[in-house]
PDB file of C-alpha atoms in Angstrom:
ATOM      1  CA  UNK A   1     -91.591  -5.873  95.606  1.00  0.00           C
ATOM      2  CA  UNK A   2     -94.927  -3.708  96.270  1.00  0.00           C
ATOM      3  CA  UNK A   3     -96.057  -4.590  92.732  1.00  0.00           C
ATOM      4  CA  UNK A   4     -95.638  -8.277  93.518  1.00  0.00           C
ATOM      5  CA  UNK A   5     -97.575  -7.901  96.998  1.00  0.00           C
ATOM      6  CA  UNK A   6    -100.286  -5.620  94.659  1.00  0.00           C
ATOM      7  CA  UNK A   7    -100.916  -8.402  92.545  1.00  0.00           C
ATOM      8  CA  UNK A   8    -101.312 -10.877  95.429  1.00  0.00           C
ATOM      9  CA  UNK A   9    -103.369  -8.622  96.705  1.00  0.00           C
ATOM     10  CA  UNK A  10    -105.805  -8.377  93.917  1.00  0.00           C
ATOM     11  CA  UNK A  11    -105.600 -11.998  92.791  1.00  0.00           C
ATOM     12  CA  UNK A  12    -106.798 -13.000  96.148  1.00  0.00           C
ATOM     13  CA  UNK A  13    -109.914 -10.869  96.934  1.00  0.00           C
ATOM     14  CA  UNK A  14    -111.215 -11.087 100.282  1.00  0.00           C
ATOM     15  CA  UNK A  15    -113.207 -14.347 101.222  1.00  0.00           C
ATOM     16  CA  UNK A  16    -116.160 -12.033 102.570  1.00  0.00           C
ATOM     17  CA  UNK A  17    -116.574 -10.469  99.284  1.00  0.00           C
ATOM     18  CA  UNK A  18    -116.809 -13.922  97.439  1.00  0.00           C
ATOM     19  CA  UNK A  19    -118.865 -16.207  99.921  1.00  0.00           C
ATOM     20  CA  UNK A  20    -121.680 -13.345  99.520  1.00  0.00           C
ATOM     21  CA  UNK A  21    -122.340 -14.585  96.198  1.00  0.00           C
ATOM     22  CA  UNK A  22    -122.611 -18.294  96.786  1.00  0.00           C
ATOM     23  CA  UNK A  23    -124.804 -17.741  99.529  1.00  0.00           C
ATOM     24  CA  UNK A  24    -127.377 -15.610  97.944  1.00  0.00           C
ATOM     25  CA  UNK A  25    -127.439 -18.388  95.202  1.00  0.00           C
ATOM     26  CA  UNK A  26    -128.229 -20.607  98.163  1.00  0.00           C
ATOM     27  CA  UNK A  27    -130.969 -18.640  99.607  1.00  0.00           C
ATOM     28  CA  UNK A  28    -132.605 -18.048  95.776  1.00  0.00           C
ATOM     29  CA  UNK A  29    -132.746 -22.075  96.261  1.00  0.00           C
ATOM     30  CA  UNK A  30    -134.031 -22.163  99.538  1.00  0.00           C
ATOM     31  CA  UNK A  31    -137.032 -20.378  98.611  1.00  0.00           C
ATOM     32  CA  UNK A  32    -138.519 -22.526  95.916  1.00  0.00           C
ATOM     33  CA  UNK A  33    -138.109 -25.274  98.604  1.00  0.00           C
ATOM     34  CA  UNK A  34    -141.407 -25.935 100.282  1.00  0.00           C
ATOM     35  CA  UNK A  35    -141.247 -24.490 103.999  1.00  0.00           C
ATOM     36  CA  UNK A  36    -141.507 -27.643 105.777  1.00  0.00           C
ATOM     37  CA  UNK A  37    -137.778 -28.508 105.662  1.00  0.00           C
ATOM     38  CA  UNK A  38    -136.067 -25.999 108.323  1.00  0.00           C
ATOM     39  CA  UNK A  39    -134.296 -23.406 106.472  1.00  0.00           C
ATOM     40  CA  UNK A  40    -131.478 -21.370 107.926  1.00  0.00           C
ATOM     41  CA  UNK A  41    -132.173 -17.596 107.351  1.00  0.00           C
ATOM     42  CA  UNK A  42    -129.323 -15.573 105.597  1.00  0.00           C
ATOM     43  CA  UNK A  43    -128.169 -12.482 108.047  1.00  0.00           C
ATOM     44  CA  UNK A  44    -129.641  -9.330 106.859  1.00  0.00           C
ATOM     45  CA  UNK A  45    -125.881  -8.139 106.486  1.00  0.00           C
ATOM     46  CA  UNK A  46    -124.808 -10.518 104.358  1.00  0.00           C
ATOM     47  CA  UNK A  47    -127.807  -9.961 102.008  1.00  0.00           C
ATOM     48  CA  UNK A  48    -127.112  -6.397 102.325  1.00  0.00           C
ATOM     49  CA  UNK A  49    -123.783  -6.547 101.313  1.00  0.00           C
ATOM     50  CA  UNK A  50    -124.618  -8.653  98.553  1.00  0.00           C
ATOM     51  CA  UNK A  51    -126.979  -6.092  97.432  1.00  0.00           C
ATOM     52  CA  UNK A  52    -124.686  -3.152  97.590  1.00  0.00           C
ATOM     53  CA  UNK A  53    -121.837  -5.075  96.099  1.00  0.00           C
ATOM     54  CA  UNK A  54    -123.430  -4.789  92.332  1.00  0.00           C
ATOM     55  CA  UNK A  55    -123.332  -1.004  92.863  1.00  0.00           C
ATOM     56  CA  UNK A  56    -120.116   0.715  90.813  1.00  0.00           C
ATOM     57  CA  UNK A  57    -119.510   2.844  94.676  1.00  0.00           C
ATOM     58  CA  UNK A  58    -119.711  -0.546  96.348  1.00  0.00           C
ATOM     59  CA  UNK A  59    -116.468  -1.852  94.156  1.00  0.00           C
ATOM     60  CA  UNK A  60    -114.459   1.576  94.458  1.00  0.00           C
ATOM     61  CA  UNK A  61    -114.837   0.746  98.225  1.00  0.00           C
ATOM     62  CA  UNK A  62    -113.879  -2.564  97.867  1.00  0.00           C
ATOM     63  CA  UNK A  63    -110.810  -1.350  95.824  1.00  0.00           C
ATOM     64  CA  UNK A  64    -110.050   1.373  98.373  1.00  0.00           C
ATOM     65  CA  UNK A  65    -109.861  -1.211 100.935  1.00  0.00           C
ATOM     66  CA  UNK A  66    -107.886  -3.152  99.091  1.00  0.00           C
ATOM     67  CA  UNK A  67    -105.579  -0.473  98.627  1.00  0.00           C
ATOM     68  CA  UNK A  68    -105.484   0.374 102.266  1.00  0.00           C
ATOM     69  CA  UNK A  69    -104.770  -3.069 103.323  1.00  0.00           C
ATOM     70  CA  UNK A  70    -102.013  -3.295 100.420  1.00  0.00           C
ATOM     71  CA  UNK A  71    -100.935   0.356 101.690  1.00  0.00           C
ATOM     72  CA  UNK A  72    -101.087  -1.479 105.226  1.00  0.00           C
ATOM     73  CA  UNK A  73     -99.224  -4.586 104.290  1.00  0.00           C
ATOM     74  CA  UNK A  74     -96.650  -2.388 102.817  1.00  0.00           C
ATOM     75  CA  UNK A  75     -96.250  -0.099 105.992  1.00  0.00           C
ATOM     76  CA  UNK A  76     -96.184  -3.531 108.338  1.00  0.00           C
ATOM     77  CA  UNK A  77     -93.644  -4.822 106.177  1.00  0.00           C
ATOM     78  CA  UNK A  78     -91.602  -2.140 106.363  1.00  0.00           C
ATOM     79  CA  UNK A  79     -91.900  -2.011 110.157  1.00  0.00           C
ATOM     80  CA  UNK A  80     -91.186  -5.244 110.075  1.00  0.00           C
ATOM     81  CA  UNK A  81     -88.195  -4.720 107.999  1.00  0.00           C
ATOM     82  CA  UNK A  82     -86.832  -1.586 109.811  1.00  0.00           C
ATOM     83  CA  UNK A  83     -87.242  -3.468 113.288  1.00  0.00           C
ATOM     84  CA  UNK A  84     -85.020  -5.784 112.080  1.00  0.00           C
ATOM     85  CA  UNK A  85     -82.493  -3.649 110.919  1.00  0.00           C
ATOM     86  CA  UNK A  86     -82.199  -1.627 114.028  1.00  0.00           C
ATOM     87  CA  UNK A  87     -82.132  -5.403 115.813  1.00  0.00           C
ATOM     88  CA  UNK A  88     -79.098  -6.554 113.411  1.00  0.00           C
ATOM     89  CA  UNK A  89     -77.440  -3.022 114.172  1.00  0.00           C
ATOM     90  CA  UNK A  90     -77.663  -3.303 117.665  1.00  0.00           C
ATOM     91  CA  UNK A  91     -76.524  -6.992 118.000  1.00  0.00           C
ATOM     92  CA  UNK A  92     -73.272  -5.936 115.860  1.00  0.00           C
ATOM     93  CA  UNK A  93     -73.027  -3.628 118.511  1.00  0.00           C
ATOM     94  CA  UNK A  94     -72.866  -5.732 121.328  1.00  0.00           C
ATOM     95  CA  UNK A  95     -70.946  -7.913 119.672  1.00  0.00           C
ATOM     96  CA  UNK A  96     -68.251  -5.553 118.721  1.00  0.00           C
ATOM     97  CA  UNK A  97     -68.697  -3.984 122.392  1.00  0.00           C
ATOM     98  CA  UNK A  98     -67.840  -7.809 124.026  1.00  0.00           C
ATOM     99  CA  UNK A  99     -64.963  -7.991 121.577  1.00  0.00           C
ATOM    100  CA  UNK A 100     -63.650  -4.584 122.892  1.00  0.00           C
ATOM    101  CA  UNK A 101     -64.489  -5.452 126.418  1.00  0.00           C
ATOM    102  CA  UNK A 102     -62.895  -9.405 126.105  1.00  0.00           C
ATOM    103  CA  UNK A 103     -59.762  -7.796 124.133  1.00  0.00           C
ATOM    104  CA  UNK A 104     -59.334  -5.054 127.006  1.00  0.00           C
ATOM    105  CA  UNK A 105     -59.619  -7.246 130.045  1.00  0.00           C
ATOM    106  CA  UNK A 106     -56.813  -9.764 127.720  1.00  0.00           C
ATOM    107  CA  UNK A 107     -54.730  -6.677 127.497  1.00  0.00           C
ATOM    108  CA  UNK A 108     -55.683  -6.103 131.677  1.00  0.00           C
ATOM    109  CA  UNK A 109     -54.725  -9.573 132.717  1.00  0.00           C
ATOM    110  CA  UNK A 110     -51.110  -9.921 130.792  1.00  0.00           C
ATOM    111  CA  UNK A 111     -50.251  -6.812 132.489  1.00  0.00           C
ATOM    112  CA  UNK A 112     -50.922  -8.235 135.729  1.00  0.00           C
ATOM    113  CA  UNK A 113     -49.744 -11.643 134.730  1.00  0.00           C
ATOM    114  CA  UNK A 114     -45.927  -9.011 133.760  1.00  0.00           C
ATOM    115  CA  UNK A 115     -46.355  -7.551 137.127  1.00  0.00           C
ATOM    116  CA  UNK A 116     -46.953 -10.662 139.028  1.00  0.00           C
ATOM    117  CA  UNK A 117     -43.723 -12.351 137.079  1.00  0.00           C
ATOM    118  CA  UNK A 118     -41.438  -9.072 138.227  1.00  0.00           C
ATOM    119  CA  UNK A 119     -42.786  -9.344 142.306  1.00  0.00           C
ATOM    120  CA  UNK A 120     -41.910 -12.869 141.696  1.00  0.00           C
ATOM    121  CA  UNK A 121     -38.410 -12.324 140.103  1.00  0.00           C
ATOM    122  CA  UNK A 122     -37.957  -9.610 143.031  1.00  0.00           C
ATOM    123  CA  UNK A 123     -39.737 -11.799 145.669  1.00  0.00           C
ATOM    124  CA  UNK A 124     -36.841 -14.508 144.754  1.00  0.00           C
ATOM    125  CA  UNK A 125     -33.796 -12.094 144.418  1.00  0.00           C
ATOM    126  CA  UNK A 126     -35.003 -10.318 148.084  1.00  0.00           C
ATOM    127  CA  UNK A 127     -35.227 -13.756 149.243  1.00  0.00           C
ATOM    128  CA  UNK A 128     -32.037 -15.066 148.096  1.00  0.00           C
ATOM    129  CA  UNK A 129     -30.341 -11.483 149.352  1.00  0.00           C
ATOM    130  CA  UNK A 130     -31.994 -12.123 153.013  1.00  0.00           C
ATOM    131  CA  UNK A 131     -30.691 -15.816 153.119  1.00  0.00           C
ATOM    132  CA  UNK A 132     -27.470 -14.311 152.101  1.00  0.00           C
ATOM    133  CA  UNK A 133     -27.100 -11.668 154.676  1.00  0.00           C
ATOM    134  CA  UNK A 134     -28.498 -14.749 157.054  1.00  0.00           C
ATOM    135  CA  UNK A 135     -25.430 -16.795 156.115  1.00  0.00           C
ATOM    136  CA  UNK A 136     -22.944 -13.703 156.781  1.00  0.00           C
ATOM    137  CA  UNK A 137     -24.331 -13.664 159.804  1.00  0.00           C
ATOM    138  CA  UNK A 138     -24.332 -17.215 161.013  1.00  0.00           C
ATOM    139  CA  UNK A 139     -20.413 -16.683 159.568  1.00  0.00           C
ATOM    140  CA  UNK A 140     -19.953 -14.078 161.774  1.00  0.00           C
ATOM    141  CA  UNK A 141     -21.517 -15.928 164.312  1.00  0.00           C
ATOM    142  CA  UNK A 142     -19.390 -19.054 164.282  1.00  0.00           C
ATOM    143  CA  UNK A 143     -16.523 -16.826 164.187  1.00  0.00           C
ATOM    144  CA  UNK A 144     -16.974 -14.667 167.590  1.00  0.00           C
ATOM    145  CA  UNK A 145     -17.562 -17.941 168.991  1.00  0.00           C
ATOM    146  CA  UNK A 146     -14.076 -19.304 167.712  1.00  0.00           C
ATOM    147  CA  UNK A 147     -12.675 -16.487 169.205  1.00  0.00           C
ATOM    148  CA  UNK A 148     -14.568 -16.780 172.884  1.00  0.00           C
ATOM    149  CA  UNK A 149     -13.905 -20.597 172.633  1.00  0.00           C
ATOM    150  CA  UNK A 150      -9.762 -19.987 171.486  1.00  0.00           C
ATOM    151  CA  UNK A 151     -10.082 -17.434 174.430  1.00  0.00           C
ATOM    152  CA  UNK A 152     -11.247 -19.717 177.036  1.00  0.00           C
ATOM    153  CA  UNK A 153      -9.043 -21.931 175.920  1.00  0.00           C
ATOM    154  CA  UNK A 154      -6.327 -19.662 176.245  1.00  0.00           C
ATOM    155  CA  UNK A 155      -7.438 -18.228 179.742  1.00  0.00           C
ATOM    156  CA  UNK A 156      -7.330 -22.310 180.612  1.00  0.00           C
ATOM    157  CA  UNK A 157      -4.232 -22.500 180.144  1.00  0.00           C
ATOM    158  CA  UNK A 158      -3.349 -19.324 181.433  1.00  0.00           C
ATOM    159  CA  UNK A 159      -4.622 -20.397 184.568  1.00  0.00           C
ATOM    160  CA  UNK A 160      -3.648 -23.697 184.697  1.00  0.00           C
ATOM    161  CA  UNK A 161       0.351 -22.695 184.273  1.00  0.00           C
ATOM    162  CA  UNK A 162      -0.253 -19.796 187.467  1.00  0.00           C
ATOM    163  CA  UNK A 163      -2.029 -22.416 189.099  1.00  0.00           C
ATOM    164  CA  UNK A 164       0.990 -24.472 188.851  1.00  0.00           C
ATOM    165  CA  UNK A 165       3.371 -21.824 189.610  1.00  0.00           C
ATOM    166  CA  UNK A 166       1.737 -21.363 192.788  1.00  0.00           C
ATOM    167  CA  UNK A 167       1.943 -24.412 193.493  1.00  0.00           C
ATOM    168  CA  UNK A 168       5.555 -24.557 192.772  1.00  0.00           C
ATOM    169  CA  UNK A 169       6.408 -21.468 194.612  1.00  0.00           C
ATOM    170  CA  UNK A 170       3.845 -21.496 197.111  1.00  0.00           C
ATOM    171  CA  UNK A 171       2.137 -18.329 197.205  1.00  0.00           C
ATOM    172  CA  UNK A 172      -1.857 -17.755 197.171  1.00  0.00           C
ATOM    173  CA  UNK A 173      -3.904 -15.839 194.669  1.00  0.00           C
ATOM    174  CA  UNK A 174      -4.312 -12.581 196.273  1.00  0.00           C
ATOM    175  CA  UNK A 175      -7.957 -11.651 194.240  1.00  0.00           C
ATOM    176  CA  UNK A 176      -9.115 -15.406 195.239  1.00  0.00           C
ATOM    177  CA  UNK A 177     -12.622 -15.004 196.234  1.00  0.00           C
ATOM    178  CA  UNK A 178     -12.541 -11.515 197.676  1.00  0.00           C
ATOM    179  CA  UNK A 179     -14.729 -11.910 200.700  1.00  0.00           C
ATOM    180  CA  UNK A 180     -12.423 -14.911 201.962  1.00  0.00           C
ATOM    181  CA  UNK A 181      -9.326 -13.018 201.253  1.00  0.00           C
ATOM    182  CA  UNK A 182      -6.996 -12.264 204.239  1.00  0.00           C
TER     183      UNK A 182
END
């Protein structure tokens, strides 16, 4: 892979390097032209560089720079490449984290939904033991009350048949209405 990007590298010199040269051809041109015509003066830099650029420690500093921005490239890349791995990592991560997290509160929520089922189960067998009790009592209820009722009835009748001896005989109730007794 970093012979590939070398090669690109090299194929494709920098622009700066190459425009230099067409321009001084340009300005060579622009000379033999008569001076009435307005001529654009080349920057002292680029004719500079164009100078230098013959020299053999001109093109070792080209090819150092070259290097360095291969070297460069290189490092970026694997930045680049690194970044994206420790992105990736901590996204599987997360992921794995909100599986955990969705599979414990799944776990959570069928215990409560257990729970909820039992209190229920117990809510109705409490319920159906308090109506129950509330019958036996309403039983027990209706049954005094037979008795008072078969006792008043009986008391009736008790009184009714001294009430009609009485009568027969004659005699008063001696514990009639204290305050009016005699």
């Amino acid at each position: 892979m970093g012979e590939e990007e070398a090669n690109k590298m090299e194929a494709s010199e920098p622009k700066e390097l190459q425009q230099p040269v067409e321009e001084e051809k340009d300005a060579a041109h622009e000379n033999d032209v008569p001076e009435e015509k307005s001529v654009i003066p080349v920057p002292e830099k680029v004719v500079a560089a164009t100078a230098t650029e013959k020299s053999p420690n001109n093109r070792d500093k080209v090819l150092a720079r070259v290097e360095t921005e291969k070297r460069l490239a290189l490092v970026k890349a694997w930045e680049e490449n690194e970044k994206a791995k420790v992105e990736n990592k901590a996204h599987k991560k997360i992921s794995a984290i909100g599986s955990w997290e969705n599979a414990k509160k799944a776990g959570v929520e069928a215990q409560l939904k257990e729970i909820e089922e039992k209190l229920e189960k117990k809510k109705a067998e409490y319920a159906e033991k308090m109506k129950n009790k509330v019958a036996e009592i309403h039983k027990q209820a209706e049954e005094k009350r037979a008795m008072i009722e078969a006792k008043r009835g009986e008391d009736f009748l008790k009184i009714e048949e001294t009430a009609t001896k009485f009568r027969s005989t004659g005699y008063t109730p001696k514990k009639f209405l204290g305050c009016f007794s005699i």
